[in-house]
Coordinates of C-alpha atoms and ligand atoms in Angstrom, one line a residue:
X31 CA 0.0 0.0 0.0
X32 CA 1.7 3.2 -0.9
X33 CA 0.5 6.6 0.2
X34 CA 0.4 9.1 -2.6
X35 CA -1.2 12.1 -1.0
X36 CA -2.9 13.4 2.2
X37 CA 0.3 14.0 4.2
X38 CA 3.4 16.2 4.6
X39 CA 5.0 13.3 6.5
X40 CA 6.3 15.7 9.2
X41 CA 5.5 16.8 12.7
X42 CA 6.6 20.1 14.2
X43 CA 7.9 19.5 17.7
X44 CA 8.3 22.6 19.9
X45 CA 10.2 22.6 23.2
X46 CA 8.8 25.7 24.9
X47 CA 11.3 25.5 27.8
X48 CA 14.3 25.6 25.5
X49 CA 12.8 27.6 22.7
X50 CA 13.8 24.9 20.2
X51 CA 11.9 23.4 17.3
X52 CA 12.5 20.2 15.5
X53 CA 10.9 18.6 12.4
X54 CA 10.2 15.0 13.1
X55 CA 9.6 12.9 10.0
X56 CA 6.9 10.2 10.0
X57 CA 6.8 7.3 7.7
X58 CA 4.2 5.5 5.6
X59 CA 3.5 2.7 8.1
X60 CA 2.7 5.4 10.8
X61 CA 0.2 7.3 8.7
X62 CA -1.4 4.0 7.5
X63 CA -1.9 2.8 11.0
X64 CA -3.0 5.9 12.8
X65 CA -4.5 7.9 9.9
X66 CA -4.2 11.4 11.5
X67 CA -5.9 13.6 14.1
X68 CA -6.8 11.8 17.3
X69 CA -4.9 8.7 15.9
X70 CA -1.6 10.5 15.7
X71 CA -2.2 12.2 19.0
X72 CA -3.0 8.9 20.8
X73 CA 0.2 7.3 19.4
X74 CA 2.4 10.3 20.4
X75 CA 0.9 10.5 23.9
X76 CA 1.3 6.8 24.4
X77 CA 5.0 6.9 23.3
X78 CA 5.6 9.9 25.6
X79 CA 4.0 8.2 28.5
X80 CA 6.1 5.1 27.9
X81 CA 9.2 7.2 27.9
X82 CA 8.1 8.9 31.1
X83 CA 7.9 5.5 32.9
X84 CA 4.0 5.5 32.9
X85 CA 3.7 8.7 34.9
X86 CA 3.0 12.2 33.8
X87 CA 1.4 15.2 35.6
X88 CA -1.1 16.7 33.1
X89 CA -0.3 20.2 34.3
X90 CA 3.5 19.7 34.6
X91 CA 5.9 20.8 31.8
X92 CA 6.4 17.1 31.1
X93 CA 3.0 16.7 29.6
X94 CA 2.7 17.1 25.9
X95 CA -0.1 18.7 23.9
X96 CA -0.6 17.4 20.4
X97 CA -2.5 19.4 17.8
X98 CA -3.3 17.3 14.8
X99 CA -5.6 17.8 11.8
X100 CA -6.4 14.8 9.6
X101 CA -5.6 14.0 6.0
X102 CA -9.0 15.3 5.0
X103 CA -8.8 18.6 7.0
X104 CA -9.0 21.6 4.7
X105 CA -9.7 19.6 1.5
X106 CA -12.7 20.3 -0.7
X107 CA -15.3 18.1 0.8
X108 CA -18.2 18.5 3.2
X109 CA -17.4 19.6 6.8
X110 CA -13.6 19.2 6.6
X111 CA -12.5 21.8 9.2
X112 CA -11.8 19.5 12.1
X113 CA -8.6 19.4 14.1
X114 CA -7.8 17.3 17.3
X115 CA -6.2 18.4 20.5
X116 CA -4.8 15.4 22.4
X117 CA -3.1 15.3 25.8
X118 CA -3.4 13.9 29.3
X119 CA -6.3 15.6 30.9
X120 CA -6.1 17.6 34.1
X121 CA -9.8 16.9 34.7
X122 CA -9.5 13.1 34.7
X123 CA -5.7 12.4 34.9
X124 CA -6.0 10.1 31.9
X125 CA -6.1 10.3 28.1
X126 CA -8.1 13.2 26.7
X127 CA -8.9 14.7 23.4
X128 CA -11.2 17.3 21.8
X129 CA -12.0 18.1 18.3
X130 CA -12.3 21.7 17.2
X131 CA -14.0 22.9 14.0
X132 CA -13.5 26.2 12.2
X133 CA -10.4 27.0 10.1
X134 CA -7.5 26.9 12.5
X135 CA -6.6 23.3 11.7
X136 CA -6.9 24.0 8.0
X137 CA -4.3 26.8 8.3
X138 CA -2.0 24.4 10.3
X139 CA -2.0 21.9 7.5
X140 CA -1.3 24.7 5.0
X141 CA 1.7 25.5 7.1
X142 CA 2.9 22.1 6.1
X143 CA 2.5 19.9 9.2
X144 CA 0.5 16.8 10.0
X145 CA 0.8 17.6 13.7
X146 CA 2.4 19.9 16.2
X147 CA 3.7 18.6 19.5
X148 CA 4.1 21.2 22.4
X149 CA 6.3 20.3 25.3
X150 CA 7.9 22.1 28.3
X151 CA 6.9 25.6 29.5
X152 CA 7.7 29.0 28.1
X153 CA 9.5 31.3 30.6
X154 CA 6.7 33.8 30.4
X155 CA 3.2 34.1 28.9
X156 CA 3.7 33.8 25.2
X157 CA 2.3 33.2 21.7
X158 CA 3.6 30.5 19.5
X159 CA 3.8 31.7 15.9
X160 CA 4.0 29.3 13.0
X161 CA 4.4 30.8 9.5
X162 CA 5.2 27.8 7.3
X163 CA 8.8 26.9 8.3
X164 CA 9.3 30.0 10.5
X165 CA 8.4 29.2 14.0
X166 CA 8.8 31.6 16.9
X167 CA 7.8 32.1 20.6
X168 CA 6.9 35.7 21.3
X169 CA 6.4 37.0 24.9
X170 CA 2.8 38.2 25.4
X171 CA 2.6 39.3 29.0
X172 CA 0.1 42.0 28.1
X173 CA -2.4 39.2 27.4
X174 CA -2.6 38.0 31.0
X175 CA -6.1 37.6 32.2
X176 CA -7.8 38.8 29.0
X177 CA -10.6 37.1 27.1
X178 CA -10.0 34.8 24.2
X179 CA -11.1 37.5 21.7
X180 CA -9.0 40.2 23.3
X181 CA -6.0 37.8 23.1
X182 CA -6.5 37.5 19.4
X183 CA -6.4 41.3 19.1
X184 CA -3.2 41.5 21.1
X185 CA -1.6 38.8 19.0
X186 CA -2.4 40.6 15.8
X187 CA -0.9 43.8 17.3
X188 CA 2.2 42.0 18.4
X189 CA 2.7 40.2 15.1
X190 CA 1.5 42.9 12.8
X191 CA -0.4 40.2 10.9
X192 CA -4.2 40.5 10.4
X193 CA -4.7 37.2 8.7
X194 CA -3.2 34.6 11.0
X195 CA -5.5 32.0 12.4
X196 CA -5.3 32.1 16.2
X197 CA -6.3 29.8 19.0
X198 CA -6.2 31.2 22.5
X199 CA -7.1 30.4 26.1
X200 CA -9.0 32.7 28.4
X201 CA -8.5 33.5 32.1
X202 CA -9.6 30.0 33.0
X203 CA -6.9 28.3 31.1
X204 CA -4.2 30.5 32.7
X205 CA -5.6 29.7 36.1
X206 CA -5.5 25.9 35.5
X207 CA -9.3 25.4 35.6
X208 CA -9.4 21.7 34.7
X209 CA -12.3 22.1 32.3
X210 CA -11.0 25.1 30.5
X211 CA -11.1 25.3 26.7
X212 CA -9.0 26.5 23.7
X213 CA -11.0 28.9 21.5
X214 CA -10.4 29.8 17.9
X215 CA -12.2 31.5 15.0
X216 CA -14.3 33.4 17.6
X217 CA -16.7 30.6 18.3
X218 CA -15.0 27.2 18.0
X219 CA -13.8 25.5 21.1
X220 CA -11.7 22.5 22.0
X221 CA -13.6 21.8 25.2
X222 CA -14.4 19.3 27.9
X223 CA -11.2 17.8 29.2
X224 CA -9.1 20.9 30.1
X225 CA -6.9 21.5 27.1
X226 CA -7.0 25.3 28.0
X227 CA -5.3 24.4 31.4
X228 CA -2.7 22.3 29.6
X229 CA -1.9 25.2 27.3
X230 CA -1.9 27.6 30.3
X231 CA 0.5 25.3 32.2
X232 CA 2.9 25.8 29.3
X233 CA 2.6 29.6 29.6
X234 CA 1.0 29.7 26.1
X235 CA -1.8 32.2 25.7
X236 CA -2.2 31.7 22.0
X237 CA -1.0 29.9 18.9
X238 CA -1.0 31.9 15.7
X239 CA -0.7 30.2 12.3
X240 CA -0.3 31.2 8.8
X241 CA 0.3 28.7 6.0
X242 CA 0.8 29.0 2.3
X243 CA 1.2 25.5 1.1
X244 CA -1.1 23.5 -1.2
X245 CA -2.6 20.5 0.5
X246 CA -1.4 17.2 -1.0
X247 CA -4.3 15.6 -2.8
X248 CA -3.6 12.5 -4.9
X249 CA -6.5 12.6 -7.4
X250 CA -8.1 16.0 -7.5
X251 CA -10.6 15.1 -10.3
X252 CA -11.9 12.1 -8.4
X253 CA -12.1 14.2 -5.2
X254 CA -14.1 17.0 -6.9
X255 CA -16.5 14.3 -8.4
X256 CA -17.2 12.6 -5.1
X257 CA -17.4 15.9 -3.2
X258 CA -19.9 17.3 -5.5
X259 CA -22.0 14.2 -5.1
X260 CA -21.7 14.5 -1.4
X261 CA -22.7 18.2 -1.3
X262 CA -25.7 17.4 -3.5
X263 CA -26.7 14.6 -1.2
X264 CA -26.7 16.9 1.8
X265 CA -28.4 19.8 0.0
X266 CA -31.2 17.5 -1.1
X267 CA -31.9 16.2 2.4
X268 CA -35.3 17.1 3.7
X269 CA -33.8 18.5 6.9
X270 CA -30.9 20.4 5.3
X271 CA -32.7 23.8 5.5
X272 CA -34.0 23.1 9.0
X273 CA -30.5 22.2 10.1
X274 CA -29.1 25.5 8.8
X275 CA -31.9 27.3 10.6
X276 CA -31.5 25.8 14.0
X277 CA -28.4 23.6 14.0
X278 CA -28.1 21.6 17.3
X279 CA -30.6 23.9 19.0
X280 CA -33.3 21.7 17.4
X281 CA -32.4 19.0 19.9
X282 CA -33.9 20.9 22.9
X283 CA -37.5 20.0 21.8
X284 CA -36.4 16.4 21.0
X285 CA -34.7 15.8 24.3
X286 CA -37.6 17.2 26.2
X287 CA -40.1 15.1 24.3
X288 CA -38.1 12.0 24.8
X289 CA -37.5 12.6 28.5
X290 CA -33.7 13.0 28.4
X291 CA -33.3 16.7 28.9
X292 CA -31.1 17.5 31.9
X293 CA -33.3 19.5 34.3
X294 CA -32.5 20.7 37.8
X295 CA -29.1 18.9 37.8
X296 CA -30.4 15.7 36.1
X297 CA -33.0 15.2 38.9
X298 CA -35.6 15.5 36.2
X299 CA -35.6 14.9 32.5
X300 CA -38.4 17.1 31.3
X301 CA -38.5 20.9 31.7
X302 CA -41.8 22.7 31.7
X303 CA -40.4 25.8 30.2
X304 CA -38.3 24.1 27.4
X305 CA -40.5 26.0 24.9
X306 CA -38.9 29.3 26.1
X307 CA -35.4 28.2 25.3
X308 CA -35.7 26.1 22.1
X309 CA -34.5 26.5 18.6
X310 CA -37.6 28.4 17.5
X311 CA -37.1 31.0 20.2
X312 CA -33.5 31.4 19.1
X313 CA -34.6 31.7 15.4
X314 CA -37.5 34.1 15.9
X315 CA -35.9 36.5 18.4
X316 CA -32.2 36.3 18.6
X317 CA -30.5 34.7 15.5
X318 CA -28.9 37.2 13.2
X319 CA -26.7 34.9 11.0
X320 CA -25.3 31.5 10.3
X321 CA -21.7 30.5 10.6
X322 CA -19.9 27.4 9.3
X323 CA -16.6 25.6 9.6
X324 CA -14.4 25.1 6.6
X325 CA -16.1 23.4 3.7
X326 CA -19.4 23.0 5.4
X327 CA -22.7 23.8 3.7
X328 CA -24.7 22.7 6.7
X329 CA -23.5 25.9 8.6
X330 CA -24.9 24.8 11.9
X331 CA -23.5 27.8 13.8
X332 CA -26.0 30.4 15.0
X333 CA -24.9 34.0 15.6
X334 CA -27.2 35.5 18.1
X335 CA -27.8 39.1 19.4
X336 CA -29.7 40.2 22.5
X337 CA -31.5 43.4 21.5
X338 CA -33.2 44.4 24.7
X339 CA -33.3 44.0 28.4
X340 CA -30.4 43.6 30.9
X341 CA -28.3 41.5 28.6
X342 CA -28.7 43.9 25.7
X343 CA -25.7 43.9 23.4
X344 CA -24.7 40.4 24.1
X345 CA -23.5 38.8 20.8
X346 CA -22.4 35.2 20.7
X347 CA -22.2 32.2 18.4
X348 CA -24.3 29.5 19.9
X349 CA -25.5 28.2 22.1
X350 CA -25.4 24.6 20.9
X351 CA -27.9 22.3 22.4
X352 CA -25.5 21.1 25.1
X353 CA -24.7 24.6 26.3
X354 CA -28.3 25.7 26.3
X355 CA -29.4 22.6 28.2
X356 CA -26.6 22.6 30.8
X357 CA -26.7 26.4 31.4
X358 CA -30.5 26.5 31.0
X359 CA -32.9 23.7 32.0
X360 CA -30.2 22.0 34.1
X361 CA -30.0 25.1 36.2
X362 CA -33.8 25.8 36.1
X363 CA -33.3 28.8 33.8
X364 CA -35.3 29.4 30.7
X365 CA -34.6 33.0 29.8
X366 CA -32.9 32.7 26.4
X367 CA -31.2 36.1 26.7
X368 CA -29.6 34.9 29.9
X369 CA -28.5 31.6 28.2
X370 CA -26.7 33.7 25.5
X371 CA -25.1 35.8 28.2
X372 CA -23.9 32.8 30.1
X373 CA -22.6 31.1 26.9
X374 CA -20.7 34.3 25.9
X375 CA -19.2 34.6 29.4
X376 CA -18.0 31.0 29.3
X377 CA -16.4 31.5 25.8
X378 CA -14.7 34.8 26.9
X379 CA -13.3 33.2 30.1
X380 CA -12.6 29.9 28.3
X381 CA -14.6 27.4 30.4
X382 CA -16.5 24.4 29.1
X383 CA -20.2 25.0 29.2
X384 CA -21.2 21.4 29.9
X385 CA -18.9 20.9 32.9
X386 CA -19.7 24.5 34.2
X387 CA -23.5 23.8 34.0
X388 CA -23.1 20.4 35.7
X389 CA -20.9 21.7 38.5
X390 CA -23.2 24.7 39.3
X391 CA -26.3 22.5 39.1
X392 CA -24.7 20.2 41.6
X393 CA -23.9 23.1 43.9
X394 CA -27.5 24.2 43.9
X395 CA -28.8 20.7 44.6
X396 CA -26.1 20.2 47.3
X397 CA -27.4 23.4 49.0
X398 CA -31.0 22.2 48.6
X399 CA -30.2 18.8 50.1
X400 CA -28.2 20.3 53.0
X401 CA -25.0 18.6 51.9
X402 CA -23.5 22.1 51.4
X403 CA -24.1 25.3 53.5
X404 CA -24.3 28.8 52.3
X405 CA -20.9 29.4 54.0
X406 CA -19.4 26.7 51.6
X407 CA -20.4 29.1 48.8
X408 CA -18.8 32.1 50.4
X409 CA -22.1 33.2 52.0
X410 CA -23.6 33.5 48.6
X411 CA -27.1 32.2 48.0
X412 CA -27.9 30.5 44.7
X413 CA -31.1 28.8 43.6
X414 CA -32.6 27.3 40.5
X415 CA -33.0 29.9 37.8
X416 CA -30.9 32.4 39.7
X417 CA -29.3 34.1 36.6
X418 CA -27.2 36.6 38.6
X419 CA -25.9 33.9 41.0
X420 CA -25.0 31.6 38.1
X421 CA -23.1 34.3 36.2
X422 CA -21.3 35.3 39.3
X423 CA -20.2 31.7 40.0
X424 CA -19.0 31.3 36.4
X425 CA -16.7 34.3 37.0
X426 CA -15.5 32.9 40.3
X427 CA -14.6 29.5 38.8
X428 CA -12.5 31.1 36.0
X429 CA -10.9 33.5 38.5
X430 CA -10.5 30.7 41.2
X431 CA -12.0 33.1 43.7
X432 CA -13.4 31.7 47.0
X433 CA -15.4 28.5 46.4
X434 CA -14.5 28.9 42.7
X435 CA -11.0 27.6 43.6
X436 CA -12.5 24.2 44.5
X437 CA -15.0 24.1 41.6
X438 CA -12.2 24.9 39.2
X439 CA -10.6 21.6 40.1
X440 CA -13.6 19.8 38.7
X441 CA -15.4 16.7 39.9
X442 CA -12.5 15.1 41.8
X443 CA -11.7 18.3 43.7
X444 CA -15.3 18.8 44.6
X445 CA -15.7 15.2 45.8
X446 CA -12.5 15.4 47.8
X447 CA -13.9 18.4 49.7
X448 CA -17.5 17.2 49.9
X449 CA -17.5 13.3 49.5
X450 CA -21.3 13.3 50.1
X451 CA -21.7 15.0 46.7
X452 CA -21.0 11.7 44.9
X453 CA -24.7 11.0 44.1
X454 CA -25.3 14.6 43.2
X455 CA -22.5 15.5 40.8
X456 CA -22.8 13.3 37.8
X457 CA -19.5 12.3 36.4
X458 CA -17.5 9.4 34.9
X459 CA -13.7 9.1 35.6
X460 CA -13.8 12.8 36.8
X461 CA -15.5 14.2 33.7
X462 CA -19.0 15.7 34.2
X463 CA -21.8 14.1 32.3
X464 CA -23.0 15.6 29.0
X465 CA -26.5 16.9 28.4
X466 CA -28.3 13.6 27.8
X467 CA -29.8 11.6 30.7
X468 CA -28.9 7.9 30.4
X469 CA -31.5 6.3 32.7
X470 CA -33.8 5.4 29.8
X471 CA -31.1 3.8 27.6
X472 CA -28.6 1.4 29.1
X473 CA -26.4 1.7 25.9
X474 CA -26.0 5.4 26.7
X475 CA -25.0 4.5 30.2
X476 CA -22.5 2.1 28.8
X477 CA -21.3 4.7 26.4
X478 CA -20.7 7.2 29.2
X479 CA -19.2 4.5 31.5
X480 CA -16.7 3.1 29.0
X481 CA -15.8 6.4 27.2
X482 CA -12.0 6.8 27.2
X483 CA -12.3 10.5 28.2
X484 CA -15.1 10.3 30.7
X485 CA -18.8 11.0 30.5
X486 CA -18.9 12.7 27.1
X487 CA -21.6 12.0 24.5
X488 CA -19.5 12.4 21.4
X489 CA -18.0 8.9 21.8
X490 CA -21.3 7.0 21.7
X491 CA -24.5 9.0 21.4
X492 CA -26.8 6.0 21.3
X493 CA -29.7 7.2 23.4
X494 CA -31.9 8.3 20.5
X495 CA -31.5 5.1 18.5
X496 CA -32.2 2.9 21.6
X497 CA -35.3 4.9 22.5
X498 CA -36.6 4.9 19.0
X499 CA -35.6 1.5 17.6
X500 CA -34.2 -0.5 20.5
X501 CA -37.3 -2.2 21.7
X502 CA -36.2 -5.6 20.4
X503 CA -32.6 -5.3 21.1
X504 CA -30.9 -7.5 23.7
X505 CA -27.9 -6.5 25.7
X506 CA -25.6 -8.1 23.1
X507 CA -26.9 -5.8 20.3
X508 CA -26.7 -2.8 22.7
X509 CA -23.0 -3.5 23.6
X510 CA -22.2 -3.9 19.9
X511 CA -24.0 -0.7 19.1
X512 CA -21.9 1.2 21.6
X513 CA -18.7 -0.3 20.2
X514 CA -19.8 0.6 16.7
X515 CA -20.3 4.3 17.8
X516 CA -17.0 4.3 19.7
X517 CA -15.3 3.1 16.5
X518 CA -16.9 5.2 13.7
X519 CA -17.1 8.5 15.7
X520 CA -13.4 8.6 16.6
X521 CA -12.7 7.8 12.9
X522 CA -14.1 11.2 11.9
X523 CA -11.6 12.8 14.4
X524 CA -8.8 10.8 12.8
X525 CA -9.8 11.9 9.3
X526 CA -10.3 15.5 10.3
X527 CA -14.0 15.8 9.4
X528 CA -17.2 16.7 11.3
X529 CA -19.4 13.8 12.4
X530 CA -22.6 15.9 12.2
X531 CA -23.4 15.2 8.5
X532 CA -23.4 11.5 9.3
X533 CA -25.4 11.9 12.5
X534 CA -28.0 14.5 11.6
X535 CA -28.5 14.0 7.8
X536 CA -27.5 10.3 7.5
X537 CA -24.5 11.1 5.2
X538 CA -23.5 7.6 4.1
X539 CA -20.3 6.1 5.6
X540 CA -19.0 5.0 2.1
X541 CA -18.3 8.7 1.2
X542 CA -15.5 8.8 3.8
X543 CA -13.8 5.8 2.2
X544 CA -14.1 7.5 -1.2
X545 CA -12.7 10.8 0.1
X546 CA -9.8 9.1 1.8
X547 CA -9.0 7.2 -1.3
X548 CA -9.1 10.2 -3.6
X549 CA -6.9 12.2 -1.2
X550 CA -4.3 9.6 -0.2
X551 CA -4.4 7.3 -3.2
X552 CA -4.7 4.4 -0.8
X553 CA -7.3 1.7 -1.6
X554 CA -8.8 0.6 1.6
X555 CA -12.3 -0.5 2.6
X556 CA -14.4 1.3 5.2
X557 CA -13.9 -1.8 7.4
X558 CA -10.2 -1.4 7.2
X559 CA -10.4 2.3 8.2
X560 CA -12.7 1.3 11.1
X561 CA -10.2 -1.3 12.2
X562 CA -7.6 1.4 12.5
X563 CA -10.0 3.4 14.7
X564 CA -10.7 0.3 16.8
X565 CA -7.0 -0.1 17.3
X566 CA -6.7 3.5 18.5
X567 CA -9.5 2.9 21.0
X568 CA -7.5 -0.1 22.3
X569 CA -4.5 2.2 22.5
X570 CA -6.3 5.0 24.4
X571 CA -7.7 2.3 26.8
X572 CA -4.1 1.0 27.3
X573 CA -2.9 4.5 28.1
X574 CA -5.7 4.7 30.7
X575 CA -5.0 1.2 32.1
X576 CA -1.3 2.3 32.5
X577 CA -2.6 5.3 34.5
X578 CA -4.6 3.1 36.8
X579 CA -8.1 2.8 35.1
X580 CA -9.9 -0.6 35.4
X581 CA -13.4 -2.0 35.7
X582 CA -14.3 0.0 38.8
X583 CA -14.1 3.2 36.7
X584 CA -16.4 2.0 33.9
X585 CA -19.7 2.8 35.5
X586 CA -22.2 5.6 34.7
X587 CA -22.8 8.3 37.2
X588 CA -24.3 7.1 40.4
X589 CA -27.7 8.8 39.8
X590 CA -28.1 6.7 36.7
X591 CA -28.0 3.5 38.8
X592 CA -30.0 4.6 41.9
X593 CA -32.5 7.4 41.3
X594 CA -35.5 6.5 39.1
X595 CA -36.7 9.3 36.8
X596 CA -39.5 11.0 38.8
X597 CA -41.8 12.1 35.9
X598 CA -42.3 12.4 32.1
X599 CA -42.0 9.8 29.3
X600 CA -39.1 8.0 31.0
X601 CA -40.8 8.0 34.5
X602 CA -39.5 5.2 36.7
X603 CA -36.5 4.4 34.5
X604 CA -33.2 3.6 36.2
X605 CA -30.3 1.4 35.0
X606 CA -30.4 -1.9 36.8
X607 CA -27.0 -2.6 38.4
X608 CA -27.1 -6.3 37.5
X609 CA -28.0 -5.6 33.9
X610 CA -25.2 -3.1 33.7
X611 CA -22.7 -5.7 35.0
X612 CA -23.9 -8.1 32.3
X613 CA -23.6 -5.6 29.5
X614 CA -20.2 -4.5 30.7
X615 CA -19.0 -8.1 30.6
X616 CA -20.4 -8.4 27.1
X617 CA -18.7 -5.2 26.1
X618 CA -15.3 -6.3 27.3
X619 CA -15.7 -9.7 25.7
X620 CA -16.6 -8.2 22.3
X621 CA -13.6 -5.8 22.5
X622 CA -11.3 -8.7 23.4
X623 CA -10.4 -7.1 26.7
X624 CA -10.2 -9.1 29.9
X625 CA -12.8 -9.1 32.6
X626 CA -11.2 -6.1 34.3
X627 CA -11.3 -4.1 31.0
X628 CA -7.6 -4.6 30.1
X629 CA -6.7 -4.9 26.4
X630 CA -3.9 -7.3 25.4
X631 CA -2.0 -4.3 23.8
X632 CA 1.0 -2.7 25.6
X633 CA 2.1 0.9 25.2
Ligands
LIG963 FE1 -19.0 22.9 11.7 FE2 -21.6 22.5 12.1 FE3 -20.6 22.1 9.7 FE4 -20.0 20.4 11.7 S1 -22.1 20.7 10.8 S2 -18.6 21.3 10.2 S3 -19.9 21.8 13.5 S4 -20.7 24.1 10.8

């Protein structure tokens, strides 16, 4: 199998402590096995962990941060703007990655790299500049504490370059908030697992890139043919227009109708004011424009403006469903203008909206249940729907002020201080649960429980399929379905494309094999590509096992197993513990892992 396109065959390695850069060549066998994106990142993190003797402090200079687009990133085909950030997570202490859209990753490829590895720690707050082969580390102390957008402005002033693509952290990343994000292109985030804090621990406020190279494509004519076909497929889909209008905000009504909408910290799954915060409210009263990532005709981004009231003047891209649900219904708040304000604040400060909403919801419930006292929250009172209190707490988390210092440490720090919060704060392996209740669908519980980064929905979003079609499925089919999701979804991150066309508009899988073949010249079946993804999942599990993960860590949040849903269409649902043990056994067996969840692979 020879690779004729798709790669530059080189990785840029930057030692921030020494101010040195190295070009590391990669060979054909490496790109064939790991494909790109998350695959490259997982391999590089595994190699680094092995060299470090199986130990690495995620916030120490010894941790590495890999930024890796895929072979399809930036190429003419639908939704090809994705780029993976891969590292060891300060939130969970284990493997972590996040996929960011927009155009930042495209520019990185145009600079001529298949990945960038950052190691060490710059002597002072800095921006890394990459202009093709010219790489520099520029002090940027004036950016301390500023928002992600303000950081972009300061980088442009410092470099004198208006066109660089810039990824930055906010105050939260500088302060080591373990669920802080990296933000680029105004509205695109690498979120969830604390990549912002890893960048902050390296004294890196921003990364600015400008590339001028053509991307290597093996058969341009074939690519144009299949891409046109793909764009036509999407355009002719009955929900294409609706998707452009609402994007992921359309999920609010769906989740509420199905009884999986996080409400009052996941105590409930239906919100009686969901119609005040759904996609139609956004569309009718707040939306002023669409935005899209590179190459994407689906343009799911929604630019919104608050025109009146106390949040007047707030402009933000979003919220996506998960942000609206976690900062809205999960906190008992339905005022859409407030949701936009909270979303914009999280983006400016650089914190993940899902974890932030989950943690604040657990604080409110903790107070309600008497597990916490008002003194624990610095004498502050906070209740469901308390917009001012919520916004204040977001600021305290990013600034690590008062109780915010504990909350900034995420689930593990909260549970260390208040162990009785275990049944209140929903998390897996230290990562707070995403915006889909799992009590009605054991496959979703298994997806959360076995996800290699913790309770995040993007690894296996199986809840809708199980609720709609799973009546006749046994545990075996459900375990297989989770593995299928955990295999195909990460493949999109390896290729450098967005998974939403496949999820939302049923974009057929075979297109990805055809895109890959046209770009790389490598003839492989979809099964072959999926096998590569499956190997990478084994590898990330092996990283986690090396770091101490085993069966005891593969359970869904406690609430999923003990608190029946109190009302709504999923009333009475709870995942049965014995059933879960059975499905976990099946899952391990089908993956070829032992009964403790250990793959036969070694680092
Ligand atoms: Fe970006 Fe949305 Fe298009 Fe995906 S569907 S590439 S997130 S605009």
